[in-house]
Short mmCIF file of C-alpha atoms and ligand atoms in Angstrom, two decimals:
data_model
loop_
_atom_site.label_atom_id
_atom_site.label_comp_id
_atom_site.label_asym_id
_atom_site.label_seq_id
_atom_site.Cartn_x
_atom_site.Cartn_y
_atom_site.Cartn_z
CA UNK A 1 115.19 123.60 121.32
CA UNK A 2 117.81 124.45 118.71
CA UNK A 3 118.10 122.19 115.95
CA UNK A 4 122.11 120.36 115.51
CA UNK A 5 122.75 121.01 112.32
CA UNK A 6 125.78 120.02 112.68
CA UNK A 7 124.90 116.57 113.69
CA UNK A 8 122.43 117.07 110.69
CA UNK A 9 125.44 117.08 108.51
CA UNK A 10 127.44 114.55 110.71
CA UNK A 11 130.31 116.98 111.11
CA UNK A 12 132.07 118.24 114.18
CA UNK A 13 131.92 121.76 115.88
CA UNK A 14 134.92 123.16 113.61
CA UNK A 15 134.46 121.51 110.31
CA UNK A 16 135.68 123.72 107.81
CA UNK A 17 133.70 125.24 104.95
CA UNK A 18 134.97 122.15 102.75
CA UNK A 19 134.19 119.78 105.14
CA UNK A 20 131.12 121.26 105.16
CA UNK A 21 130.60 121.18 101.56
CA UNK A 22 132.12 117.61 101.34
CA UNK A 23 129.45 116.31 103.75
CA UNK A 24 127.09 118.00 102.05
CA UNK A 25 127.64 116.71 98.54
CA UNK A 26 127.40 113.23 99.91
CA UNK A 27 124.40 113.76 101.65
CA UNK A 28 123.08 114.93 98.56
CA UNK A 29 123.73 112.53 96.21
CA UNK A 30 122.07 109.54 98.52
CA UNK A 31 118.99 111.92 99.48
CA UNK A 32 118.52 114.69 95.97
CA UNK A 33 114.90 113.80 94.66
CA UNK A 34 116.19 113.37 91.98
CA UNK A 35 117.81 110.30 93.14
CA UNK A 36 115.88 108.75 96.13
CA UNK A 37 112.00 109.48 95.36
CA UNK A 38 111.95 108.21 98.91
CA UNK A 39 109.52 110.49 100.91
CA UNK A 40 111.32 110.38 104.15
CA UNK A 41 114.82 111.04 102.02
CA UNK A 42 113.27 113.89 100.66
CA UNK A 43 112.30 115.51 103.97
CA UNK A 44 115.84 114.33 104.97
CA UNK A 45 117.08 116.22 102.25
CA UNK A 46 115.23 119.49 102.75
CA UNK A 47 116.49 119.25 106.45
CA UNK A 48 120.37 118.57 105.10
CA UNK A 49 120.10 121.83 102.94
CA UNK A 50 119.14 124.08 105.81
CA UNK A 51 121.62 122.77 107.97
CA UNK A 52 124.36 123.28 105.12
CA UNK A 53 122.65 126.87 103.89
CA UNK A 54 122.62 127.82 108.20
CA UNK A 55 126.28 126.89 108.75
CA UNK A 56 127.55 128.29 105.23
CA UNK A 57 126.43 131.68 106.50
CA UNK A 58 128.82 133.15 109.09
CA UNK A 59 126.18 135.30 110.58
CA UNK A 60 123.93 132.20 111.25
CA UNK A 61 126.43 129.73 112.30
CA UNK A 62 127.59 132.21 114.79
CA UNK A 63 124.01 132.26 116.22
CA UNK A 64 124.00 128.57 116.20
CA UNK A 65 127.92 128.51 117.74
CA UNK A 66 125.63 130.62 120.30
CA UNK A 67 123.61 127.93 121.19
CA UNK A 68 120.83 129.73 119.54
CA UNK A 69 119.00 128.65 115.94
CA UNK A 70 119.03 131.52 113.45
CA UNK A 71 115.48 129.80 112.04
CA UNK A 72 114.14 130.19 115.09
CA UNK A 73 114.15 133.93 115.57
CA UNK A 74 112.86 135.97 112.47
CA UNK A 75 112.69 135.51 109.27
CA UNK A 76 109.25 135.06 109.30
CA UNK A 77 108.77 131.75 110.75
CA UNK A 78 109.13 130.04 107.00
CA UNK A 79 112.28 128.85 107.09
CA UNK A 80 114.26 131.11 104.80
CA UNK A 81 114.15 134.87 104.53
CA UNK A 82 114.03 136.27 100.97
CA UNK A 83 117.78 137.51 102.05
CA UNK A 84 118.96 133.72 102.80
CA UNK A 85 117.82 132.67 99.34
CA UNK A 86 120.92 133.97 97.89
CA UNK A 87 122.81 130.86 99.16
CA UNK A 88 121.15 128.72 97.35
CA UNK A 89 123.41 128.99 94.28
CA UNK A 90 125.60 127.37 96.42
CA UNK A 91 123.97 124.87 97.96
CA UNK A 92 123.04 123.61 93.87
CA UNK A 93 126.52 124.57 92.66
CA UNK A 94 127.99 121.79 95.82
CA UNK A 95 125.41 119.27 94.71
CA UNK A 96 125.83 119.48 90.79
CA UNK A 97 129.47 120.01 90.79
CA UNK A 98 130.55 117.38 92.65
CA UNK A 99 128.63 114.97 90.57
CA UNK A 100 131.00 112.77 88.49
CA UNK A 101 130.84 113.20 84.93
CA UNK A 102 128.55 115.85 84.75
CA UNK A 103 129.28 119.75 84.17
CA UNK A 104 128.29 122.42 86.33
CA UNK A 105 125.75 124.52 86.70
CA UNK A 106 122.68 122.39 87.04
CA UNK A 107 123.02 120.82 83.51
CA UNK A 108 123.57 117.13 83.34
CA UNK A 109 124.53 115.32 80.20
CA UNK A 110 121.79 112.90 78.41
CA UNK A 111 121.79 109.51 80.12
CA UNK A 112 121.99 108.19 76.35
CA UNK A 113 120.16 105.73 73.86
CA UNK A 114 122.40 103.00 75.07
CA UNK A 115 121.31 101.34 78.27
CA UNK A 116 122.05 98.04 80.31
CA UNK A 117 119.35 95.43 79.97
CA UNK A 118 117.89 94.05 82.73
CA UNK A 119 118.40 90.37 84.55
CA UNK A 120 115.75 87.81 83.80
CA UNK A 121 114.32 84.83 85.51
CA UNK A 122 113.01 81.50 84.43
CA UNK A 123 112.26 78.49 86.77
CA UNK A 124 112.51 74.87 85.62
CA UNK A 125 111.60 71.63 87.42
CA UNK A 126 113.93 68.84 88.46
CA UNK A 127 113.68 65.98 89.69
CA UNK A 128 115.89 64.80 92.40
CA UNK A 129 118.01 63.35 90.85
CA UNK A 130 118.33 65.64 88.59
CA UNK A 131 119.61 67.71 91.71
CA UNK A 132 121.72 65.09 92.25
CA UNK A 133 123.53 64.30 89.16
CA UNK A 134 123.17 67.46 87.90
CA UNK A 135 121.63 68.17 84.33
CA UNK A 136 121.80 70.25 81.52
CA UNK A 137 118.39 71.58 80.62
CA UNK A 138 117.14 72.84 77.58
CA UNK A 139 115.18 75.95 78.10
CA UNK A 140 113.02 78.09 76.17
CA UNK A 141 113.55 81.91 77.18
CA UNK A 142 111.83 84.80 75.90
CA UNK A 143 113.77 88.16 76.34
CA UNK A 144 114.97 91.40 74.00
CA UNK A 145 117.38 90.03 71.77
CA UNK A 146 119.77 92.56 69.55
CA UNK A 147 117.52 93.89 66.36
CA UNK A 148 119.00 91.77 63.03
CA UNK A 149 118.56 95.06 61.41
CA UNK A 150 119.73 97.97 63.20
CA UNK A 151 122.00 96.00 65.26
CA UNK A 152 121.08 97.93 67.98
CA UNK A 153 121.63 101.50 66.23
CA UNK A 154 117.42 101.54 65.81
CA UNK A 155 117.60 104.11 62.97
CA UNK A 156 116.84 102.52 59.01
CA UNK A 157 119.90 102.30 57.12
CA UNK A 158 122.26 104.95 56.56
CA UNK A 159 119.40 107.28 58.65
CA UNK A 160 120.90 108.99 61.95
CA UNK A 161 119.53 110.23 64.92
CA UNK A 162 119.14 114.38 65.53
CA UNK A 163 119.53 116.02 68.49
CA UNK A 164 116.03 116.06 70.09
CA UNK A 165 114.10 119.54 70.11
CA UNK A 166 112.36 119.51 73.57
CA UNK A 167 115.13 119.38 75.64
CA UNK A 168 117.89 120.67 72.58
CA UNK A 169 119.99 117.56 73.65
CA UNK A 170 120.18 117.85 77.50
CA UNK A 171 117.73 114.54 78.06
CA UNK A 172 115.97 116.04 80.85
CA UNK A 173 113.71 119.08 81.26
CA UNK A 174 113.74 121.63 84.08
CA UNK A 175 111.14 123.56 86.06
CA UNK A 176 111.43 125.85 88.98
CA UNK A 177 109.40 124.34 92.14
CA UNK A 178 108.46 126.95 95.29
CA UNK A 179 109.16 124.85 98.10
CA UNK A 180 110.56 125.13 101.89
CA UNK A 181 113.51 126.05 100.47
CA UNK A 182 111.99 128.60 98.32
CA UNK A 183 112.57 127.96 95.01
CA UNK A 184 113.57 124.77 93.47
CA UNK A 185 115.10 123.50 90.80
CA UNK A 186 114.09 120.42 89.52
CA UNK A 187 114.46 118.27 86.86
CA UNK A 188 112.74 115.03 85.26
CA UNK A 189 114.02 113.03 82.30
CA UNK A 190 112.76 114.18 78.67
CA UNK A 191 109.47 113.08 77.41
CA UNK A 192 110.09 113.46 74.06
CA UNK A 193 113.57 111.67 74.04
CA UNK A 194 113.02 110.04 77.70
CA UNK A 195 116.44 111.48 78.32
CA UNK A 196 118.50 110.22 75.52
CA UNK A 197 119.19 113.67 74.34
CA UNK A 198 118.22 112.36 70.61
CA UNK A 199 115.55 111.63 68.58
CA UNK A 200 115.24 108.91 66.06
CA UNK A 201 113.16 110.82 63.01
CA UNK A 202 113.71 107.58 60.66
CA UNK A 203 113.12 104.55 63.08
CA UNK A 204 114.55 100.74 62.05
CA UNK A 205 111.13 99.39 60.52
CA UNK A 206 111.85 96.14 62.68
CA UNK A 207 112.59 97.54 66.26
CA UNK A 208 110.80 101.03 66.09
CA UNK A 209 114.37 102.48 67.17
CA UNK A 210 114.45 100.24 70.44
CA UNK A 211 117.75 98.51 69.34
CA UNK A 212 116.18 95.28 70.25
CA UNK A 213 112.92 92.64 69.47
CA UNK A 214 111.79 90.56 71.79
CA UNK A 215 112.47 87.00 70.71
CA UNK A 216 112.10 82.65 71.94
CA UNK A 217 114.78 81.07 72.04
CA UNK A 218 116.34 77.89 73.09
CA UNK A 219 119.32 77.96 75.59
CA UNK A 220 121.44 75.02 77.54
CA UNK A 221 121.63 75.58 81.00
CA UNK A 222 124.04 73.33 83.38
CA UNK A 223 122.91 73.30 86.08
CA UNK A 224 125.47 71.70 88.59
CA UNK A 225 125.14 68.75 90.99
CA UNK A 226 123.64 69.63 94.27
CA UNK A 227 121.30 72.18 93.62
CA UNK A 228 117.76 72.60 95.70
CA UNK A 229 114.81 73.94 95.37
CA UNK A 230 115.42 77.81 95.20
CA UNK A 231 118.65 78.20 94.39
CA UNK A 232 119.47 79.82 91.19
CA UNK A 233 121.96 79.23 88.93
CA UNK A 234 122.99 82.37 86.93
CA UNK A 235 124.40 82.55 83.23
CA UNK A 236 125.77 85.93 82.44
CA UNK A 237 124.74 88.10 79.59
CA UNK A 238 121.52 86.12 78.86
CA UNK A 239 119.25 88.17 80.35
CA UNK A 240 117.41 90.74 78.31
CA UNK A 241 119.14 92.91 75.79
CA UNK A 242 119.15 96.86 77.06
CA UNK A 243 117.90 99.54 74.88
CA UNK A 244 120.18 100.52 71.86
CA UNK A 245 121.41 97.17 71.83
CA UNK A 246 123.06 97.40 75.36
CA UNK A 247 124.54 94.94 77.23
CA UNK A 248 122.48 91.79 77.91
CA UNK A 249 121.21 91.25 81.74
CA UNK A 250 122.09 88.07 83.28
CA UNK A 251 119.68 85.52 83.00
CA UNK A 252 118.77 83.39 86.17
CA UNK A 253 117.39 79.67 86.34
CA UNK A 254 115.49 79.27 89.13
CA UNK A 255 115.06 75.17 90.69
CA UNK A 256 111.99 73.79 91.26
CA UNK A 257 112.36 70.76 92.85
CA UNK A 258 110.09 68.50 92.13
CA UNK A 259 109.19 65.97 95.35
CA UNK A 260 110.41 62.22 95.00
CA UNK A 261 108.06 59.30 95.44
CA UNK A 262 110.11 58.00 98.28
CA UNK A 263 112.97 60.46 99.91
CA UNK A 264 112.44 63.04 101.57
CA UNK A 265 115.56 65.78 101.38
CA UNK A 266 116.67 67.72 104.45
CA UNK A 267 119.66 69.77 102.81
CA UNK A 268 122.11 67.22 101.91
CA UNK A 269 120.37 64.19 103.68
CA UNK A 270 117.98 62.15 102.40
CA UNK A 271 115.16 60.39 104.53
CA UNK A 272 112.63 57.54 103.36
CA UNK A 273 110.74 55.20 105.75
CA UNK A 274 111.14 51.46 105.77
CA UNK A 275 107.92 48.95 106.40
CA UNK A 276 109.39 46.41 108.56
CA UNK A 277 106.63 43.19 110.01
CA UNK A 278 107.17 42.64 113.18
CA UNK A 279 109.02 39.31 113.08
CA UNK A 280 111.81 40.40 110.65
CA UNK A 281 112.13 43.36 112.94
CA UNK A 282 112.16 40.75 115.69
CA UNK A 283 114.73 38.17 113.80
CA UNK A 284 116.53 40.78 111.81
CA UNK A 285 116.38 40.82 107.70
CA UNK A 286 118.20 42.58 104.92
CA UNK A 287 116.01 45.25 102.96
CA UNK A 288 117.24 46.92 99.58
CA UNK A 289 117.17 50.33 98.81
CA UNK A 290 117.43 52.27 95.55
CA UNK A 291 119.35 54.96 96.44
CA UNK A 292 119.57 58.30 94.38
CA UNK A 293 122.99 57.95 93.46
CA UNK A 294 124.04 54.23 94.06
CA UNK A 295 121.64 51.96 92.77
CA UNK A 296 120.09 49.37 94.96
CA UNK A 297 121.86 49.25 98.38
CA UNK A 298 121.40 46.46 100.76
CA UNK A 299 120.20 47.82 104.18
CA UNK A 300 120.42 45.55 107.60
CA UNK A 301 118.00 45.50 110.23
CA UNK A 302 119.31 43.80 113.53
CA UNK A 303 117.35 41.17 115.37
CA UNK A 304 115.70 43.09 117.96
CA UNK A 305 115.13 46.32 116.01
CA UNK A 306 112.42 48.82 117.35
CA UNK A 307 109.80 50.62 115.79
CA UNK A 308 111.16 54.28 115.06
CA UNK A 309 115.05 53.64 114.90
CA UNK A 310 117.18 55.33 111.92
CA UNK A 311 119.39 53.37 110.27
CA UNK A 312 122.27 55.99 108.75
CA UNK A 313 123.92 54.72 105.63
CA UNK A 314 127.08 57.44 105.68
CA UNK A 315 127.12 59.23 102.40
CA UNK A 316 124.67 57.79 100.43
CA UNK A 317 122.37 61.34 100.31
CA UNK A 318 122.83 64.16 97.98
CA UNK A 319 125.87 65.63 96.72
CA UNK A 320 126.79 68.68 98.70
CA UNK A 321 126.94 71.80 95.92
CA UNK A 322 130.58 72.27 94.74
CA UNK A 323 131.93 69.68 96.94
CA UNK A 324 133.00 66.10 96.89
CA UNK A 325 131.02 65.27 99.83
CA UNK A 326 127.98 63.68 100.19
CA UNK A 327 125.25 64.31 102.74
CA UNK A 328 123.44 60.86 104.11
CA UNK A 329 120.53 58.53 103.73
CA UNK A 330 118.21 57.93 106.80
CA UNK A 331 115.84 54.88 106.98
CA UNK A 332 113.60 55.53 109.39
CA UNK A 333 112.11 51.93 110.87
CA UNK A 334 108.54 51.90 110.55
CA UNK A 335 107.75 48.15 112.04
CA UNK A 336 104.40 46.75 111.20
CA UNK A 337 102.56 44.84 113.01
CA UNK A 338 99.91 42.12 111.49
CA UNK A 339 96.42 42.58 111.75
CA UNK A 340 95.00 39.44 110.51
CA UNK A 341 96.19 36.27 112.09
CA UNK A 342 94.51 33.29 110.90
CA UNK A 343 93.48 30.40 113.60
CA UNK A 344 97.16 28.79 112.69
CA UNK A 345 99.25 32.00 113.55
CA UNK A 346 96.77 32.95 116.33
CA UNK A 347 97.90 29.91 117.97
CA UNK A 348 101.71 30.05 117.14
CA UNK A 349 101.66 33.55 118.71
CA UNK A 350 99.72 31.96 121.72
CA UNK A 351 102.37 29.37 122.15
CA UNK A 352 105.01 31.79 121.72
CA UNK A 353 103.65 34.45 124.32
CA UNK A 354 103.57 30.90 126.50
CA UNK A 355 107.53 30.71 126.40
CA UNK A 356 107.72 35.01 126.94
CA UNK A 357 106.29 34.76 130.58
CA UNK A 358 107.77 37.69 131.79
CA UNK A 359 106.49 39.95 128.81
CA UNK A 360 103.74 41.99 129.63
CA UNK A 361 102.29 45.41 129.13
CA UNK A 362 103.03 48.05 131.39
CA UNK A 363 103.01 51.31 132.28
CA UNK A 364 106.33 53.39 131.49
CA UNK A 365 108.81 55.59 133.78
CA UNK A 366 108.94 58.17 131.84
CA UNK A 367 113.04 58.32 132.66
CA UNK A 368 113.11 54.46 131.89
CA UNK A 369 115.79 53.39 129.49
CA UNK A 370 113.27 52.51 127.22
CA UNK A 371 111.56 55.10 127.17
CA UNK A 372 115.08 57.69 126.41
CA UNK A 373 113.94 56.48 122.17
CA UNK A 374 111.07 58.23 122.07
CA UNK A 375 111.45 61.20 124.20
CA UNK A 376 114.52 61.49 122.33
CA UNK A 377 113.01 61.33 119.11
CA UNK A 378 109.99 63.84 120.47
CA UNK A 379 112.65 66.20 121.55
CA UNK A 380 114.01 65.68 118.04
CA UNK A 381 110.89 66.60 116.34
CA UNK A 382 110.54 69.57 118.46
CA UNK A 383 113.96 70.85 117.26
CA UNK A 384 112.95 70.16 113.96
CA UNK A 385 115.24 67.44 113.08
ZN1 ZN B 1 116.25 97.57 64.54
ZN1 ZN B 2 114.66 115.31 74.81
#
């Protein structure tokens, strides 16, 4: 079966030799080796070059036009004939010329001394309410910090850098490959100036001619009402210092929330349980609450209350992140019942079970009214709520 190369390209029938080019050059610059050391990108890649090198030649796009493939036939069976190498040139000149900021030809400019730094990460613990109020917290972060020296230049005093001899200033060395499409050219940063182009023959005696030291030091991060665990709250430019002195990562505080004695968070609700003996659940009390954000907060139960019922207080859970609102708190009703009567109470309970006739244990519909609590509340837990 004949290969579609120009599906391999992603252009139609008639694209012109631009288009061709165009598509090319994109393809390129996502799959080069130089730029995605992805293995399947690079056999992507190869396949993307014979496709352009088949349909840049009018003799072989005819044959593929045809319905035929021009590898196919000939040529050895390797791909490219000696004769087809002579397009190569072009397939190099549409990759390197298009690239932006870089001349032609194959050379690229040094990548330079100066680089970004890169983002760092600390975690800190909170408590909840820390979460809740929100905090600022005083960390201690270690990352590159600007040399005091050099400021960043890394040479010692009036000293400058020199164009670096293994690679006369190019920052990357080249070497010709054999390789399915017969020869290669390929390039790999410096090792001598690892591609800044220059060498620093008199280094800053405090940085070595990195720009930067590593360093501990004491920030303030806010970190805003609301947060949970896992979220991160990021403070720009306080990451680590590039080399050269180049501009500072971001720095990232990741929240570790630390677990609260009694509430439990779902998102913005909170949920605690509440003991309740039997006879206040069965004459109704008042229970009080310290809530996260409120203080102590007065919670009813209602004669009659059953084991497992939630009492909602609206808005009394955590703030909601960047918001006014407020999620809720959830008592769940945990209602305790005694287990050692004395002779006294043993008979007071007798005497009341005496005026409760009609109460008596049984077994359950399973569609009974009564029963719609706990199914509900099964169903619940299966949902995960
Ligand atoms: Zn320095
Ligand atoms: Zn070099």
């Amino acid at each position: 079966m004949a290969r579609d190369y120009y599906g391999l390209l992603g252009v139609g029938k008639n694209a012109t030799d631009q288009e061709l080019k165009r598509a090319y050059r994109k393809l390129a610059r996502e799959l080069h080796p130089d730029v995605n050391p992805d293995e399947a990108a690079q056999a992507r890649f190869k396949e993307v070059s014979t496709a352009y090198e088949v349909l840049t030649d009018p003799e072989k796009r005819r044959i593929v036009d045809l319905g035929g493939d021009p590898l196919e036939n000939g040529g050895g069976g390797a791909g490219f004939s000696g004769a087809g190498f002579g397009g190569l040139g072009d397939v190099f000149e549409a990759f390197f010329g298009g690239m932006s900021g870089q001349g032609g030809g194959g050379a690229r400019k040094p990548r330079g001394r100066v680089q970004p730094g890169a983002d760092s990460l600390i975690r800190t613990r909170l408590s909840l309410a820390e979460c809740a109020v929100g905090v600022t917290k005083h960390l201690t972060v270690d990352t590159a910090i600007l040399c005091d020296i050099c400021h960043g230049a890394g040479t010692n005093g009036n000293s400058k850098p020199v164009r670096c001899e293994t690679c006369d200033g190019a920052g990357e060395v080249q070497s010709v490959q054999r390789s399915f499409l017969g020869q290669v050219l390929t390039s790999r940063p410096c090792p001598t100036c690892r591609g800044a182009g220059e060498t620093i023959p008199d280094p800053c005696h405090k940085c070595g001619g990195d720009g930067r030291v590593r360093a501990r030091r004491e920030i303030a991060a806010p970190i805003p009402a609301g947060v949970a665990n896992g979220m991160r709250v990021r403070l720009a430019a306080q990451g680590e210092v590039g080399p050269g002195g180049g501009h500072a990562g971001d720095l990232y505080v990741e929240v570790v929330e630390q677990p609260h004695d009694t509430f439990v968070r779902d998102g913005d609700d909170l949920h605690c349980t509440v003991r309740v003996p039997m006879v206040d659940a069965a004459l109704g009390t008042t229970v009080v609450v310290d809530t996260i954000l409120d203080g102590p907060t007065e919670l009813t139960i209602n004669p009659g209350t059953q084991p497992g019922e939630v009492i909602q207080l609206r808005g009394h859970g955590m703030p909601r992140l960047r918001s006014g609102a407020r999620g809720d708190l959830l008592a769940h009703l945990d209602i305790v019942v005694p287990t050692k009567l004395d002779g006294k109470q043993t008979d007071m309970l007798r005497k009341f079970k005496g005026s409760r006739d009609k109460d008596r244990a049984e077994v359950m519909s399973a569609q009974s009214e009564h029963n719609s609590g706990l199914f509900a509340r099964l169903r619940a837990s299966f949902s995960g709520r």
